[in-house]
Every structure is written in C-alpha cells, then in structure tokens.
C-alpha cells in the first residue's frame, strides 16, 4: 500500500476540514512517491444514504460551495488520494465541475513536496505550495474566516519565487498575467484560491 490514513472518518463539517490542515501539516515532510497521506474520502455531492444515523439523512453535502472548493484545493495541493464519497449518478453540475477541473487535478497528480508556506492568524489566512513540473509552483491560499471575504497577500520571495511571475487562476481557468512582488487574492469565507505561478 502506498497511502496511509491520517485522520478519523472525515465528514462534511467545517471543524473537521480545518483540522485536516493540521493533519497534513504534521505529515508534510513524508508525502511523496510511494507514500501518500490519505485525508479520507471527499464528502461531496449526495451523501448520507445508508450511513450511520449520525451522518444521515440522505442529503447533499453540508459544506458550502466555498468550503467544497477549499476542500478540493487542499486535497489537491497536498496530493491526497481523491476518493469521491458521494453518489456519482446523483451529481449536480456544480459537483461535477468541481471534481473534474483538469488543471486542479493536474496539481494533485503531478505535484511534489507539498508544504505549508505560512499561517497568518490576523487575516485568517493559510497558504500552501507544491512543486509542479518544469519549475512551476502551485499556490493554494485559504481563508478560515466564517463570514467575511478577506484579502490574502503572498510575497513571492517567501515562496522562493522570483520578483516577477506569470500567474494563472486554476479554478477560473484563466491567466491573471504578470504579477510583481506580492500576489494579492480575495478569498471568500471558508474558501480558497488555487494558482499556478511561473517565474518570468
């Protein structure tokens, strides 16, 4: 087996998603080919059918759409196995596009050396990076604030990146363009943004 569980059963509750950040942080130095940290299945889409009463009734996930994006961003950038925990035939268009974005999935499948970049408690912000092929960096920025959209600021120097970089927004699937010095990103409540960054 080339993966190992790092948490108890993971369900669609924000405190468990917040705890997942700490779980992956504890194991980040050991994640790589042949040994992948498994954050458990993705409680997305239609779940709860035929489950333990604590997790019933049959329902769509309790995660907000922002939280679902946060979950997929985290599990992708840390290269956790992506095992869907919902009922695939019941997927709505939102869930389907969430789990099939090819640029996000490429981060999960080709990334290496995931690591927490910083945790800024004053802004309720967390940032993770991982290495992609050809000298490209994936950058995930997350907000733990429950109600407000916050601006997270990521200095390129702190991530070991050049002063000027080309940035692409992977969830939007569009180029941001050249950014100098610091990447500023608006993060919705309990949400995330995922970028591909290349030095120019």
Coordinates of N, CA and C in Angstrom, one line a residue:
X1 N 0.8 -1.2 0.0 CA 0.0 0.0 0.0 C 0.9 1.2 0.0
X2 N 0.5 2.2 -0.8 CA 1.4 3.4 -0.9 C 0.7 4.7 -0.4
X3 N -0.4 4.5 0.5 CA -1.0 5.6 1.1 C -1.4 5.2 2.5
X4 N -1.6 6.2 3.4 CA -2.0 5.8 4.8 C -3.0 6.9 5.3
X5 N -3.9 6.5 6.0 CA -4.9 7.4 6.6 C -4.3 8.2 7.7
X6 N -4.6 9.5 7.7 CA -4.0 10.4 8.7 C -5.1 11.1 9.6
X7 N -6.3 10.6 9.4 CA -7.4 11.2 10.2 C -8.5 10.1 10.6
X8 N -9.3 10.5 11.5 CA -10.5 9.7 11.7 C -11.5 9.9 10.5
X9 N -12.6 9.2 10.5 CA -13.6 9.4 9.4 C -13.9 10.9 9.1
X10 N -13.8 11.3 7.9 CA -13.9 12.7 7.5 C -15.3 12.9 6.9
X11 N -16.1 13.9 7.6 CA -17.4 14.2 7.1 C -17.6 15.6 6.8
X12 N -18.7 16.0 6.3 CA -18.9 17.4 5.8 C -19.2 18.4 7.0
X13 N -18.2 18.6 7.8 CA -18.3 19.6 8.9 C -17.1 20.4 8.9
X14 N -17.2 21.7 8.9 CA -16.1 22.6 8.8 C -15.0 22.4 9.9
X15 N -15.3 22.1 11.2 CA -14.2 21.8 12.1 C -13.3 20.7 11.6
X16 N -13.9 19.7 11.0 CA -13.0 18.6 10.5 C -12.2 19.0 9.3
X17 N -12.7 19.9 8.5 CA -11.9 20.4 7.4 C -10.8 21.3 7.9
X18 N -11.1 22.1 8.9 CA -10.0 22.9 9.5 C -8.9 22.0 10.1
X19 N -9.3 20.9 10.8 CA -8.4 20.0 11.4 C -7.5 19.3 10.3
X20 N -8.1 19.1 9.1 CA -7.3 18.5 8.0 C -6.1 19.2 7.7
X21 N -6.1 20.6 7.8 CA -4.9 21.4 7.5 C -3.8 21.0 8.5
X22 N -4.1 20.8 9.8 CA -3.1 20.4 10.8 C -2.6 19.0 10.5
X23 N -3.6 18.1 10.1 CA -3.2 16.7 9.9 C -2.1 16.7 8.7
X24 N -2.4 17.4 7.7 CA -1.5 17.3 6.5 C -0.2 18.0 6.9
X25 N -0.2 19.1 7.7 CA 1.0 19.8 8.1 C 1.9 18.8 8.9
X26 N 1.3 18.0 9.8 CA 2.1 17.1 10.6 C 2.8 16.0 9.7
X27 N 2.3 15.7 8.5 CA 2.8 14.7 7.7 C 3.5 15.2 6.4
X28 N 3.6 16.5 6.3 CA 4.1 17.1 5.0 C 5.5 16.7 4.6
X29 N 6.3 16.4 5.6 CA 7.7 16.0 5.3 C 7.8 14.6 4.7
X30 N 6.8 13.8 4.8 CA 6.8 12.4 4.4 C 6.0 12.1 3.2
X31 N 5.4 13.2 2.6 CA 4.5 13.0 1.4 C 5.4 12.9 0.2
X32 N 5.2 11.9 -0.6 CA 5.9 11.8 -1.9 C 5.7 10.5 -2.5
X33 N 6.3 10.2 -3.7 CA 6.1 8.9 -4.4 C 6.3 7.7 -3.5
X34 N 5.3 6.9 -3.5 CA 5.4 5.7 -2.6 C 4.8 5.8 -1.3
X35 N 4.5 7.0 -0.9 CA 3.9 7.2 0.5 C 3.0 8.5 0.5
X36 N 1.7 8.4 0.2 CA 0.8 9.5 0.1 C -0.1 9.6 1.3
X37 N -0.2 10.7 1.9 CA -1.1 11.0 3.0 C -2.6 11.0 2.6
X38 N -3.4 10.1 3.2 CA -4.8 10.0 2.8 C -5.7 10.7 3.8
X39 N -6.3 11.8 3.3 CA -7.2 12.5 4.2 C -8.6 12.0 4.3
X40 N -8.8 10.8 3.8 CA -10.1 10.1 3.7 C -10.9 10.6 2.5
X41 N -12.1 10.0 2.3 CA -12.9 10.3 1.2 C -13.5 11.7 1.2
X42 N -13.9 12.2 0.0 CA -14.4 13.5 -0.2 C -15.9 13.5 0.0
X43 N -16.4 14.1 1.1 CA -17.9 14.1 1.4 C -18.6 15.2 0.6
X44 N -18.6 15.0 -0.7 CA -19.2 15.9 -1.7 C -20.4 15.3 -2.4
X45 N -21.2 16.2 -3.0 CA -22.4 15.7 -3.7 C -23.4 15.1 -2.8
X46 N -24.1 14.1 -3.3 CA -25.1 13.4 -2.5 C -24.5 12.4 -1.5
X47 N -24.7 12.6 -0.2 CA -24.1 11.7 0.7 C -25.2 11.4 1.8
X48 N -24.8 10.5 2.7 CA -25.7 10.3 3.9 C -26.6 9.1 3.7
X49 N -26.8 8.6 2.5 CA -27.7 7.5 2.3 C -27.1 6.2 2.9
X50 N -27.9 5.5 3.6 CA -27.5 4.2 4.2 C -26.2 4.3 5.0
X51 N -26.1 5.4 5.8 CA -25.0 5.7 6.6 C -25.4 5.6 8.1
X52 N -24.4 5.7 8.9 CA -24.7 5.7 10.4 C -25.6 6.9 10.7
X53 N -26.5 6.7 11.7 CA -27.5 7.8 12.0 C -26.9 9.2 12.2
X54 N -25.7 9.2 12.7 CA -25.0 10.5 13.0 C -24.8 11.3 11.7
X55 N -24.7 10.6 10.6 CA -24.4 11.2 9.3 C -25.6 11.2 8.4
X56 N -26.7 10.7 8.8 CA -27.9 10.7 8.0 C -28.6 12.0 8.2
X57 N -29.6 12.4 7.5 CA -30.3 11.6 6.5 C -29.7 11.8 5.1
X58 N -30.2 11.1 4.2 CA -29.8 11.2 2.8 C -29.9 12.7 2.4
X59 N -28.8 13.2 1.9 CA -28.8 14.7 1.7 C -27.6 15.0 0.7
X60 N -27.6 16.3 0.3 CA -26.4 16.8 -0.4 C -25.5 17.3 0.7
X61 N -24.2 17.4 0.4 CA -23.2 17.8 1.4 C -23.6 19.0 2.1
X62 N -23.2 19.1 3.4 CA -23.4 20.2 4.2 C -22.4 21.3 4.0
X63 N -21.3 21.0 3.3 CA -20.3 22.1 3.0 C -20.9 23.1 2.1
X64 N -20.6 24.4 2.4 CA -21.0 25.4 1.4 C -20.2 25.2 0.1
X65 N -20.5 25.9 -0.9 CA -19.7 25.8 -2.2 C -18.3 26.3 -1.9
X66 N -18.2 27.4 -1.1 CA -16.8 27.9 -0.8 C -16.0 26.8 -0.1
X67 N -16.7 26.1 0.9 CA -16.0 25.1 1.6 C -15.6 23.9 0.7
X68 N -16.5 23.6 -0.2 CA -16.2 22.5 -1.1 C -14.9 22.8 -2.0
X69 N -14.8 24.1 -2.4 CA -13.7 24.5 -3.2 C -12.4 24.5 -2.3
X70 N -12.6 24.9 -1.0 CA -11.5 24.8 -0.1 C -11.0 23.3 0.1
X71 N -11.9 22.4 0.2 CA -11.6 21.0 0.4 C -10.8 20.5 -0.8
X72 N -11.4 20.7 -2.0 CA -10.7 20.2 -3.2 C -9.3 20.8 -3.4
X73 N -9.2 22.1 -3.1 CA -7.9 22.8 -3.2 C -6.9 22.2 -2.3
X74 N -7.3 22.0 -1.0 CA -6.4 21.4 0.0 C -5.9 20.0 -0.4
X75 N -6.9 19.1 -0.7 CA -6.6 17.7 -1.0 C -5.8 17.6 -2.3
X76 N -6.0 18.6 -3.2 CA -5.2 18.5 -4.5 C -3.8 19.0 -4.3
X77 N -3.6 20.0 -3.5 CA -2.2 20.6 -3.4 C -1.3 19.7 -2.5
X78 N -2.0 18.9 -1.6 CA -1.2 18.0 -0.7 C -1.1 16.6 -1.3
X79 N -1.6 16.4 -2.5 CA -1.6 15.1 -3.2 C -2.2 14.0 -2.4
X80 N -3.3 14.3 -1.7 CA -4.1 13.3 -1.1 C -4.8 12.5 -2.2
X81 N -5.0 11.2 -2.0 CA -5.8 10.4 -2.9 C -7.2 11.0 -3.0
X82 N -7.7 11.2 -4.2 CA -9.1 11.8 -4.4 C -10.1 10.7 -4.6
X83 N -10.7 10.3 -3.5 CA -11.7 9.3 -3.5 C -13.1 9.9 -3.2
X84 N -13.9 9.9 -4.2 CA -15.2 10.5 -4.0 C -16.1 9.8 -3.1
X85 N -16.7 10.5 -2.1 CA -17.5 9.8 -1.1 C -19.0 9.9 -1.3
X86 N -19.4 10.6 -2.4 CA -20.8 10.7 -2.7 C -21.3 9.8 -3.7
X87 N -22.6 10.0 -4.1 CA -23.2 9.1 -5.1 C -23.1 9.7 -6.5
X88 N -22.2 9.2 -7.3 CA -21.8 9.8 -8.6 C -23.0 10.0 -9.5
X89 N -23.9 9.1 -9.6 CA -25.1 9.3 -10.6 C -26.0 10.5 -10.1
X90 N -25.9 10.9 -8.8 CA -26.7 12.0 -8.3 C -26.1 13.3 -8.4
X91 N -24.9 13.4 -9.0 CA -24.1 14.7 -9.0 C -24.9 15.8 -9.8
X92 N -24.9 17.0 -9.2 CA -25.4 18.1 -9.9 C -24.3 18.7 -10.7
X93 N -24.5 19.7 -11.6 CA -23.5 20.3 -12.4 C -22.4 20.9 -11.6
X94 N -22.7 21.5 -10.5 CA -21.7 22.2 -9.6 C -20.7 21.1 -9.2
X95 N -21.2 20.0 -8.6 CA -20.3 19.0 -8.1 C -19.5 18.4 -9.2
X96 N -20.1 18.2 -10.3 CA -19.3 17.5 -11.4 C -18.2 18.4 -11.9
X97 N -18.4 19.7 -12.0 CA -17.3 20.6 -12.5 C -16.2 20.7 -11.4
X98 N -16.7 20.6 -10.1 CA -15.7 20.7 -9.0 C -14.7 19.6 -9.0
X99 N -15.2 18.4 -9.3 CA -14.3 17.2 -9.2 C -13.6 16.9 -10.5
X100 N -13.9 17.6 -11.6 CA -13.3 17.3 -12.9 C -12.5 18.4 -13.5
X101 N -12.2 19.4 -12.8 CA -11.4 20.5 -13.3 C -10.0 20.0 -13.6
X102 N -9.6 19.9 -14.9 CA -8.4 19.2 -15.3 C -7.1 19.9 -14.7
X103 N -7.2 21.3 -14.6 CA -6.0 22.0 -14.1 C -5.8 21.8 -12.6
X104 N -6.9 21.7 -11.9 CA -6.8 21.4 -10.4 C -6.3 19.9 -10.2
X105 N -6.9 19.0 -11.0 CA -6.5 17.6 -10.9 C -5.0 17.4 -11.2
X106 N -4.5 18.2 -12.2 CA -3.1 18.1 -12.5 C -2.2 18.4 -11.4
X107 N -2.6 19.3 -10.5 CA -1.8 19.7 -9.3 C -1.7 18.4 -8.4
X108 N -2.9 17.8 -8.2 CA -2.9 16.5 -7.4 C -2.1 15.4 -8.0
X109 N -2.1 15.3 -9.3 CA -1.4 14.2 -10.0 C 0.1 14.4 -10.2
X110 N 0.5 15.6 -10.4 CA 1.9 15.9 -10.8 C 2.7 16.7 -9.7
X111 N 2.0 17.2 -8.7 CA 2.7 17.9 -7.7 C 3.6 17.1 -6.8
X112 N 4.6 17.8 -6.2 CA 5.5 17.1 -5.3 C 5.9 18.1 -4.2
X113 N 6.3 17.6 -3.1 CA 6.8 18.4 -2.0 C 5.8 19.4 -1.5
X114 N 4.6 19.0 -1.1 CA 3.6 20.0 -0.6 C 4.1 20.5 0.8
X115 N 3.9 21.8 1.0 CA 4.3 22.3 2.3 C 3.5 23.6 2.6
X116 N 3.2 23.8 3.9 CA 2.6 25.0 4.3 C 3.6 26.1 4.2
X117 N 3.2 27.2 3.5 CA 4.0 28.4 3.3 C 3.9 29.3 4.5
X118 N 2.7 29.6 4.9 CA 2.5 30.5 6.1 C 1.1 30.3 6.7
X119 N 0.9 30.8 7.9 CA -0.4 30.8 8.6 C -0.5 32.2 9.2
X120 N -1.3 33.0 8.7 CA -1.5 34.4 9.1 C -2.8 34.5 9.9
X121 N -2.7 34.4 11.2 CA -3.9 34.4 12.1 C -4.6 35.7 12.0
X122 N -3.9 36.8 11.8 CA -4.5 38.1 11.8 C -5.5 38.3 10.6
X123 N -5.2 37.6 9.5 CA -6.1 37.6 8.4 C -6.9 36.3 8.2
X124 N -6.8 35.4 9.1 CA -7.4 34.1 9.0 C -7.0 33.4 7.7
X125 N -5.8 33.6 7.3 CA -5.3 33.0 6.0 C -4.2 32.0 6.2
X126 N -4.2 31.0 5.3 CA -3.2 29.9 5.3 C -2.8 29.8 3.8
X127 N -1.5 29.5 3.6 CA -1.1 29.3 2.2 C -0.2 28.0 2.1
X128 N -0.5 27.2 1.1 CA 0.3 26.0 0.8 C 0.9 26.1 -0.6
X129 N 2.1 25.5 -0.8 CA 2.7 25.4 -2.1 C 3.1 24.0 -2.4
X130 N 3.2 23.6 -3.6 CA 3.9 22.4 -4.0 C 4.6 22.6 -5.4
X131 N 5.5 21.8 -5.7 CA 6.3 21.9 -6.9 C 5.6 21.1 -8.0
X132 N 5.5 21.8 -9.2 CA 4.9 21.2 -10.4 C 6.1 21.0 -11.4
X133 N 5.9 20.2 -12.5 CA 6.9 20.1 -13.4 C 7.4 21.4 -14.1
X134 N 8.6 21.4 -14.6 CA 9.1 22.5 -15.4 C 9.3 23.8 -14.6
X135 N 9.6 23.6 -13.3 CA 9.9 24.8 -12.5 C 8.7 25.6 -12.1
X136 N 7.5 25.1 -12.2 CA 6.3 25.8 -11.9 C 5.9 25.5 -10.4
X137 N 5.2 26.4 -9.8 CA 4.8 26.3 -8.4 C 3.3 26.4 -8.4
X138 N 2.6 25.5 -7.6 CA 1.2 25.6 -7.3 C 1.1 26.3 -6.0
X139 N 0.2 27.3 -5.9 CA 0.0 28.1 -4.7 C -1.5 28.0 -4.3
X140 N -1.8 27.5 -3.2 CA -3.2 27.5 -2.6 C -3.3 28.5 -1.5
X141 N -4.3 29.3 -1.5 CA -4.5 30.3 -0.5 C -5.9 30.1 0.1
X142 N -6.0 30.0 1.4 CA -7.2 29.6 2.1 C -7.6 30.6 3.2
X143 N -8.9 30.7 3.4 CA -9.4 31.6 4.4 C -10.2 30.8 5.5
X144 N -9.9 31.0 6.7 CA -10.7 30.3 7.8 C -11.7 31.2 8.4
X145 N -11.9 32.5 7.8 CA -12.9 33.4 8.4 C -14.3 32.9 8.0
X146 N -15.2 32.8 8.9 CA -16.5 32.2 8.6 C -17.5 33.1 7.8
X147 N -17.3 34.4 7.8 CA -18.3 35.3 7.3 C -17.8 36.3 6.3
X148 N -16.5 36.7 6.4 CA -16.0 37.9 5.6 C -15.1 37.4 4.5
X149 N -15.2 38.1 3.3 CA -14.2 37.9 2.3 C -12.9 38.7 2.7
X150 N -11.8 38.0 2.7 CA -10.5 38.6 3.1 C -9.5 38.7 2.0
X151 N -8.6 39.6 2.1 CA -7.5 39.7 1.1 C -6.3 39.1 1.7
X152 N -5.8 38.0 1.0 CA -4.5 37.4 1.5 C -3.4 37.9 0.6
X153 N -2.2 38.1 1.2 CA -1.1 38.7 0.5 C 0.0 37.6 0.6
X154 N 0.6 37.2 -0.6 CA 1.6 36.2 -0.6 C 2.9 36.8 -1.3
X155 N 3.9 37.1 -0.5 CA 5.1 37.6 -1.0 C 5.8 36.5 -1.8
X156 N 6.2 36.8 -3.1 CA 6.9 35.7 -3.9 C 8.2 35.3 -3.2
X157 N 8.9 36.2 -2.6 CA 10.2 35.9 -2.0 C 10.0 34.9 -0.9
X158 N 8.9 34.9 -0.2 CA 8.7 34.0 0.9 C 8.5 32.6 0.3
X159 N 8.0 32.5 -0.9 CA 7.7 31.2 -1.5 C 8.9 30.7 -2.4
X160 N 10.0 31.5 -2.3 CA 11.2 31.2 -3.1 C 11.0 31.4 -4.6
X161 N 10.2 32.4 -4.9 CA 9.9 32.7 -6.3 C 10.6 34.0 -6.7
X162 N 10.8 34.2 -8.0 CA 11.4 35.4 -8.5 C 10.5 36.6 -8.2
X163 N 11.0 37.8 -8.4 CA 10.3 39.1 -8.2 C 9.1 39.2 -9.1
X164 N 9.2 38.7 -10.3 CA 8.1 38.8 -11.3 C 7.7 37.4 -11.7
X165 N 6.4 37.2 -11.7 CA 5.9 35.8 -12.1 C 4.6 35.9 -13.0
X166 N 4.5 35.0 -13.8 CA 3.2 34.8 -14.5 C 2.3 33.9 -13.7
X167 N 1.1 34.4 -13.5 CA 0.1 33.7 -12.6 C -1.1 33.3 -13.4
X168 N -1.6 32.1 -13.1 CA -2.8 31.5 -13.7 C -3.7 31.1 -12.5
X169 N -5.0 31.5 -12.6 CA -6.0 31.1 -11.7 C -6.6 29.7 -12.2
X170 N -6.4 28.6 -11.4 CA -6.7 27.3 -11.9 C -8.2 27.0 -11.7
X171 N -8.9 27.6 -10.7 CA -10.3 27.3 -10.6 C -11.1 28.1 -11.7
X172 N -10.6 29.4 -12.0 CA -11.3 30.1 -13.0 C -10.8 29.7 -14.4
X173 N -9.7 29.0 -14.5 CA -9.1 28.5 -15.7 C -8.8 29.7 -16.7
X174 N -8.1 30.7 -16.1 CA -7.8 31.9 -16.9 C -6.5 32.5 -16.3
X175 N -5.7 33.1 -17.2 CA -4.5 33.8 -16.8 C -4.8 35.1 -16.0
X176 N -4.0 35.3 -14.9 CA -4.1 36.6 -14.2 C -3.1 37.5 -14.9
X177 N -2.0 37.0 -15.4 CA -1.0 37.9 -16.0 C 0.3 38.0 -15.1
X178 N 1.1 38.9 -15.5 CA 2.4 39.1 -14.7 C 2.1 39.9 -13.4
X179 N 2.6 39.3 -12.3 CA 2.5 39.9 -11.0 C 3.9 40.2 -10.5
X180 N 4.1 41.3 -9.8 CA 5.4 41.7 -9.3 C 5.3 41.7 -7.8
X181 N 6.3 41.0 -7.1 CA 6.5 41.1 -5.7 C 5.5 40.3 -4.8
X182 N 4.3 40.7 -4.9 CA 3.3 40.1 -3.9 C 2.0 39.8 -4.7
X183 N 1.5 38.6 -4.5 CA 0.2 38.2 -5.1 C -0.9 38.5 -4.0
X184 N -1.9 39.3 -4.4 CA -3.0 39.6 -3.5 C -4.2 38.8 -4.1
X185 N -4.9 38.1 -3.2 CA -6.0 37.3 -3.6 C -7.2 37.5 -2.6
X186 N -8.4 37.8 -3.2 CA -9.6 37.9 -2.4 C -10.1 36.4 -2.2
X187 N -10.3 36.1 -0.9 CA -10.7 34.7 -0.5 C -12.0 34.8 0.2
X188 N -13.1 34.1 -0.3 CA -14.4 34.2 0.3 C -14.4 33.4 1.6
X189 N -15.4 33.6 2.4 CA -15.5 32.9 3.7 C -15.3 31.4 3.6
X190 N -14.4 30.8 4.4 CA -14.1 29.4 4.3 C -13.7 28.9 2.9
X191 N -13.2 29.8 2.1 CA -12.9 29.5 0.7 C -11.5 29.3 0.4
X192 N -11.1 29.2 -0.9 CA -9.8 29.0 -1.3 C -9.6 29.5 -2.7
X193 N -8.4 29.8 -3.1 CA -8.0 30.1 -4.5 C -6.8 29.2 -4.8
X194 N -6.6 28.8 -6.0 CA -5.5 28.0 -6.4 C -4.9 28.5 -7.7
X195 N -3.6 28.8 -7.6 CA -2.9 29.4 -8.7 C -1.7 28.6 -9.1
X196 N -1.3 28.8 -10.4 CA -0.1 28.2 -10.9 C 0.8 29.4 -11.2
X197 N 2.1 29.4 -10.6 CA 3.0 30.5 -10.7 C 4.3 30.1 -11.3
X198 N 4.7 30.9 -12.3 CA 5.9 30.6 -13.0 C 6.8 31.9 -13.1
X199 N 8.0 31.8 -12.7 CA 8.9 33.0 -12.8 C 9.1 33.4 -14.2
X200 N 9.3 34.7 -14.4 CA 9.5 35.3 -15.8 C 10.9 35.6 -16.0

